[in-house]
Short mmCIF file of C-alpha atoms in Angstrom, two decimals:
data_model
loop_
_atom_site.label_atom_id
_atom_site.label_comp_id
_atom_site.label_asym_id
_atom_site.label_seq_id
_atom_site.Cartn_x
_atom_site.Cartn_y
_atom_site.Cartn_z
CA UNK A 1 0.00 0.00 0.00
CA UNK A 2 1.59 3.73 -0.92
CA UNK A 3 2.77 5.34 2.14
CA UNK A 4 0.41 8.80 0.80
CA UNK A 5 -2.33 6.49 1.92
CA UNK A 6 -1.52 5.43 4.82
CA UNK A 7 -0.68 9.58 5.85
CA UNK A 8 -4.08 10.57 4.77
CA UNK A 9 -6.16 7.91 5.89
CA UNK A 10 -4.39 9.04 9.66
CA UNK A 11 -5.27 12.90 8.79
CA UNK A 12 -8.44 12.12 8.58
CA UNK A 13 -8.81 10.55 11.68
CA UNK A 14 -11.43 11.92 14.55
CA UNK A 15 -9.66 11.94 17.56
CA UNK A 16 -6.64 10.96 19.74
CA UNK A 17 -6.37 7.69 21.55
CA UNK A 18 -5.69 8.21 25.35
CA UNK A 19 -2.04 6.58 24.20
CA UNK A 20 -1.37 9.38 21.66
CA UNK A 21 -2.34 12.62 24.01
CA UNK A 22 0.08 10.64 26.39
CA UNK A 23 2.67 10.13 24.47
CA UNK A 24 2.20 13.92 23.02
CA UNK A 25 2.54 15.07 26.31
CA UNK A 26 5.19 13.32 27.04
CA UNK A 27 7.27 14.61 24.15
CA UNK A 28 6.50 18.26 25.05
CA UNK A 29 7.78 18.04 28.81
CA UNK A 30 10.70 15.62 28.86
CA UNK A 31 13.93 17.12 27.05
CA UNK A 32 14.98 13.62 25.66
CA UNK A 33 18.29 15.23 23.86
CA UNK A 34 19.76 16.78 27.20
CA UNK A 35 18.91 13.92 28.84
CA UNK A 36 19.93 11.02 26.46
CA UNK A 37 23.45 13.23 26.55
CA UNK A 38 23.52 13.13 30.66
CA UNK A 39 22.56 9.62 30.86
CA UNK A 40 24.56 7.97 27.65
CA UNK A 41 28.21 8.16 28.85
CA UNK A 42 27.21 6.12 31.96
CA UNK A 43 24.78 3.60 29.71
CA UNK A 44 28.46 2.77 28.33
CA UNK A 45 30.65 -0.12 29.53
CA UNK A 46 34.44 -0.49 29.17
CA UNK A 47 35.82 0.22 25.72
CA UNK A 48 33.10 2.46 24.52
CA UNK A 49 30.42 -0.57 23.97
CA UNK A 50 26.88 -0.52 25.25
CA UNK A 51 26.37 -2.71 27.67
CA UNK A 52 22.57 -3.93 26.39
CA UNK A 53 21.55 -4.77 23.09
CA UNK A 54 18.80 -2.60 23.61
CA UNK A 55 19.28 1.55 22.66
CA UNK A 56 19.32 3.14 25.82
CA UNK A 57 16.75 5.96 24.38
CA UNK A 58 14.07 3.16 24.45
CA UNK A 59 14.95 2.15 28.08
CA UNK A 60 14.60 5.75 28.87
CA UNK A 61 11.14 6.43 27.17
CA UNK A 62 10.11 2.71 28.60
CA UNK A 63 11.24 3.69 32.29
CA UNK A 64 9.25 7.25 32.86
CA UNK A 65 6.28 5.70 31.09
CA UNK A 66 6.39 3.26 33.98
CA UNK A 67 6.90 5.59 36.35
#
């Protein structure tokens, strides 16, 4: 299916799920590029390698939605 579909089908949409105003929100208060900067030299284990296969933005965004 063309992506232009896909784009306008979702313009046309009514309203936000609970999920998306959340996640909006989100976006607007946290400063994710500050933070990934504090938080990314420590994320790192001894010769410059991360020490989880997961990227430590996603354990970030996972973590404060649980909290």
């Amino acid at each position: 299916m063309p992506n232009h579909l896909c784009r306008s089908c979702y313009a046309r949409k009514k309203r936000q799920t609970h999920r998306e105003i959340f996640l909006g929100g989100m976006e607007a208060v946290v400063p994710w590029t500050a933070l990934l900067q504090r938080i990314e030299p420590v994320t790192r284990g001894a010769g410059g390698k991360a020490t989880s296969p997961m990227p430590t933005e996603s354990k970030l965004r996972i973590y404060c939605m649980q909290n």
